[in-house]
Amino acid sequence: MSLNSGQVKKLLETNKPLKFKQLALSLMYTRLKNMYQKDPSASTVDACMKQLNDLFAKFGGSMNEDYKLATSI
Amino acid sequence: MLLDFEKTAALIGEGKLLHIAGTESLLRALPKGNWIGGSTEYFVANTGGIVTDSQLSVNILDFSEYTFTVYDCDTIEKVAADGYENGLTILIIPFNSDVHTEYAGKAPAYEDMFIKPVVGWISGLNLGKEQTPIAVNGFTGECFADKAVALSLKVPDGKRADIKIVNIFDEDDSSPVIHFDKNGFAAQVCLVDGEEVDFAEYIEENAIDTNLPLVGDYSGMGVNVSIKSIADGIVNFYAPVFADIDYHFAKAIPDYEKAFGDKLNEIENKDSVFACNCILNFLYGNLEGKKINGLYGAITFGEIAWQLLNQTLVYVTIE
């Protein structure tokens, strides 16, 4: 369960209102999205990808639903 | 569970690992041992909401590996990173301290935040008494008004600490979107549906109930920011508002007890290792003497689920 940089870029750029189930992901995603809006560079995407994938790895299967949402953008 | 001083001291004497909440004078008098503590005189117990300076709220923590750490403004940024790879950190910060302000504003950007679980609370005081909010490192017996104390717990392999919140407030979708131009504990102006307004005047002109928090939209979770006061044209908050977050005022709650009851009834696993609830829910909801169905613990002056929250119940289960 991991996102590639293209998926992360889409996720950070989407204007769709997302409703994540896991508190950690909803808080982290909001912070990363704000970070990307201030600095929409490839290095920001890479940094965001690492943090998101670390979180998915940490939560494992309990994040399946949120992962599906993230990859559906 | 609520215990008197002697029973709490006895548990400390047995070497139990404890998280303790209670009035400042009792915390200062407890013996050294494996515990951290923070000050409050407000609690929710199985008998209902209670204000007491003769009992302490005690959680016995069944973990075999743990560390105690004290943080100041310069070191608090390490609080998540210092936690065990598979762990849980319980953090207690004194109300109105510099480290409170530092954490409130910057915690979301700290290393390993959201990756490693961090929960906790802002310690307080009895609002009718002269007291000092403190955090206590029971291991050394040190009491701090200006430093935070953390207990990091190693969660056994195959299990995971799961932080959840109970927020009885929903954003009022029919109310306008509010934006702030900078992060902070206070605001003079804001954008209401894109139009710049004087926020204090806006609240007064629209007869907005300031007992209701602002609810920030965090992509699925509503995160509350409560209004502390309005003075000299400035709206002051109990937690910072953040630029780039969409806020709405919350819908009114006609019956707090029922609202909590309904939310708690939806929760299957209430076997928490930690829980705390906000003083504003306790006061505005008149929770003293009222029974809440589970998730008992301290009533606090701010709740921590990674970042600082207001008017929220935070709890942790080990799954």
Coordinates of C-alpha atoms in Angstrom, one line a residue, chain B residues 34-240:
Chain B
N34 CA 6.4 5.7 38.0
W35 CA 3.9 8.3 37.1
I36 CA 3.2 11.6 35.4
G37 CA 0.5 14.0 36.3
G38 CA -1.3 17.2 35.5
S39 CA -3.5 19.6 37.5
T40 CA -7.3 19.8 37.3
E41 CA -10.2 19.6 39.7
Y42 CA -12.7 18.5 37.1
F43 CA -13.4 14.9 36.1
V44 CA -15.9 12.6 34.5
A45 CA -16.2 9.4 36.4
N46 CA -18.6 6.5 36.4
T47 CA -20.7 8.4 38.9
G48 CA -20.9 11.4 36.7
G49 CA -19.2 14.7 36.2
I50 CA -17.5 15.9 39.4
V51 CA -15.5 18.8 40.8
T52 CA -13.2 17.7 43.6
D53 CA -9.9 18.6 45.3
S54 CA -9.8 15.4 47.4
Q55 CA -9.7 12.7 44.7
L56 CA -7.4 12.0 41.8
S57 CA -8.2 10.4 38.4
V58 CA -5.8 7.5 38.0
N59 CA -5.1 5.3 35.0
I60 CA -3.0 2.2 35.6
L61 CA -0.9 1.7 32.5
D62 CA 0.0 -1.9 31.7
F63 CA 3.2 -1.4 29.7
S64 CA 6.6 -2.8 30.5
E65 CA 8.8 -0.4 28.6
Y66 CA 8.5 3.4 29.1
T67 CA 10.4 6.6 29.4
F68 CA 9.8 9.9 31.1
T69 CA 10.9 13.1 29.4
V70 CA 10.5 16.8 30.2
Y71 CA 10.3 19.3 27.4
D72 CA 10.7 23.0 27.2
C73 CA 10.0 25.4 24.2
D74 CA 13.3 24.4 22.6
T75 CA 12.9 20.7 22.9
I76 CA 9.2 20.0 22.5
E77 CA 9.6 19.6 18.8
K78 CA 11.2 16.2 19.5
V79 CA 8.1 14.9 21.4
A80 CA 6.8 12.6 18.6
A81 CA 10.2 11.6 17.3
D82 CA 11.3 10.6 20.8
G83 CA 8.5 8.1 21.0
Y84 CA 8.9 4.4 20.5
E85 CA 8.7 3.1 16.9
N86 CA 5.5 1.3 18.0
G87 CA 4.4 3.3 20.9
L88 CA 2.1 5.9 22.5
T89 CA 3.2 9.2 24.1
I90 CA 1.1 10.9 26.7
L91 CA 1.9 14.6 27.0
I92 CA 0.9 17.0 29.7
I93 CA 1.4 20.8 29.1
P94 CA 0.6 23.5 31.7
F95 CA -2.1 25.9 30.5
N96 CA -0.9 29.4 29.4
S97 CA 2.8 28.4 29.4
D98 CA 5.2 29.3 26.6
V99 CA 5.5 25.6 25.8
H100 CA 1.6 25.5 25.4
T101 CA 1.8 28.3 22.9
E102 CA 4.7 26.7 21.1
Y103 CA 3.1 23.4 20.8
A104 CA -0.3 24.8 19.8
G105 CA 1.1 26.7 16.9
K106 CA 3.8 24.3 15.6
A107 CA 3.0 20.7 16.6
P108 CA 1.6 19.7 13.2
A109 CA 5.0 20.3 11.6
Y110 CA 7.1 18.4 14.2
E111 CA 9.2 15.4 13.1
D112 CA 7.2 12.2 13.1
M113 CA 4.0 13.9 14.1
F114 CA 1.0 11.8 12.9
I115 CA 3.3 8.8 12.3
K116 CA 3.9 8.2 16.0
P117 CA 0.8 8.5 18.3
V118 CA 0.9 11.5 20.6
V119 CA -2.1 12.3 23.0
G120 CA -2.4 14.4 26.0
W121 CA -3.9 17.4 27.6
I122 CA -3.4 20.9 28.9
S123 CA -3.4 21.0 32.6
G124 CA -5.4 23.6 34.4
L125 CA -6.9 24.7 37.7
N126 CA -10.1 25.3 39.5
L127 CA -11.5 28.4 37.9
G128 CA -12.7 29.7 41.3
K129 CA -9.4 29.3 43.1
E130 CA -5.8 30.7 43.0
Q131 CA -3.8 27.8 41.6
T132 CA -1.0 27.2 39.2
P133 CA -1.5 24.7 36.3
I134 CA 1.3 22.2 36.5
A135 CA 2.7 19.1 34.8
V136 CA 4.5 16.6 37.1
N137 CA 7.3 14.2 36.4
G138 CA 6.5 11.8 39.2
F139 CA 9.6 9.8 38.5
T140 CA 11.8 12.7 39.8
G141 CA 9.1 14.5 41.8
E142 CA 9.5 17.7 39.8
C143 CA 6.5 19.9 39.2
F144 CA 6.5 22.4 36.3
A145 CA 4.5 25.4 35.4
D146 CA 6.7 26.1 32.4
K147 CA 7.6 22.7 31.0
A148 CA 5.7 19.8 29.5
V149 CA 6.1 16.2 30.8
A150 CA 5.7 13.2 28.6
L151 CA 5.4 9.5 29.2
S152 CA 6.4 7.4 26.2
L153 CA 5.0 3.9 26.2
K154 CA 6.2 1.0 24.1
V155 CA 3.2 -0.8 22.7
P156 CA 3.6 -4.6 22.4
D157 CA 4.4 -6.1 19.0
G158 CA 1.3 -7.0 17.1
K159 CA -0.7 -4.2 18.8
R160 CA -1.2 -0.5 18.0
A161 CA -2.3 2.6 19.8
D162 CA -5.4 4.0 18.1
I163 CA -6.2 7.6 18.8
K164 CA -9.8 8.7 18.4
I165 CA -11.8 11.8 19.1
V166 CA -15.4 12.3 20.0
N167 CA -16.6 15.7 18.7
I168 CA -20.2 16.4 19.4
F169 CA -20.1 19.4 17.2
D170 CA -20.8 19.5 13.5
E171 CA -20.0 22.4 11.3
D172 CA -23.1 24.4 10.4
D173 CA -23.0 24.1 6.6
S174 CA -25.5 26.8 6.2
S175 CA -23.2 29.3 7.9
P176 CA -20.5 31.1 5.8
V177 CA -17.0 29.9 5.4
I178 CA -14.5 31.7 7.6
H179 CA -10.8 32.1 6.7
F180 CA -8.0 33.7 8.7
D181 CA -5.0 35.3 7.0
K182 CA -2.5 34.0 9.6
N183 CA -2.1 31.4 12.3
G184 CA -2.7 32.5 15.8
F185 CA -4.5 32.6 19.1
A186 CA -6.3 35.8 18.2
A187 CA -7.9 37.5 15.2
Q188 CA -9.1 41.0 14.5
V189 CA -10.2 40.4 10.9
C190 CA -11.2 37.4 8.8
L191 CA -12.7 36.6 5.5
V192 CA -16.4 35.6 5.7
D193 CA -17.4 34.0 2.4
G194 CA -14.4 35.9 0.9
E195 CA -15.3 39.3 2.3
E196 CA -13.0 40.9 4.8
V197 CA -14.8 41.7 8.1
D198 CA -14.0 42.8 11.6
F199 CA -14.5 39.4 13.3
A200 CA -15.6 40.7 16.7
E201 CA -18.2 43.0 15.0
Y202 CA -19.3 40.1 12.8
I203 CA -20.0 37.9 15.8
E204 CA -21.9 40.7 17.6
E205 CA -24.0 41.7 14.6
N206 CA -25.0 38.1 13.8
A207 CA -25.7 37.3 17.5
I208 CA -23.4 34.2 17.3
D209 CA -23.2 32.1 20.4
T210 CA -19.6 32.2 21.4
N211 CA -20.0 29.0 23.5
L212 CA -20.0 27.2 20.1
P213 CA -16.6 26.5 18.6
L214 CA -15.4 27.2 15.2
V215 CA -15.0 23.8 13.4
G216 CA -12.1 23.5 11.0
D217 CA -12.5 21.2 8.0
Y218 CA -9.6 18.7 8.1
S219 CA -10.6 16.5 5.2
G220 CA -12.9 14.3 7.1
M221 CA -12.4 15.4 10.6
G222 CA -13.8 18.5 12.3
V223 CA -11.3 20.1 14.6
N224 CA -12.7 22.7 17.0
V225 CA -11.3 26.0 18.1
S226 CA -13.1 27.6 21.0
I227 CA -13.5 31.3 21.6
K228 CA -11.9 32.4 24.9
S229 CA -12.9 36.1 24.9
I230 CA -13.6 39.1 22.9
A231 CA -11.9 42.2 24.1
D232 CA -10.8 45.5 22.5
G233 CA -12.0 44.3 19.1
I234 CA -9.9 41.2 19.2
V235 CA -11.3 37.6 19.2
N236 CA -9.1 35.4 21.4
F237 CA -9.1 31.6 21.0
Y238 CA -8.1 28.6 23.2
A239 CA -6.2 27.1 20.4
P240 CA -4.8 28.7 17.3

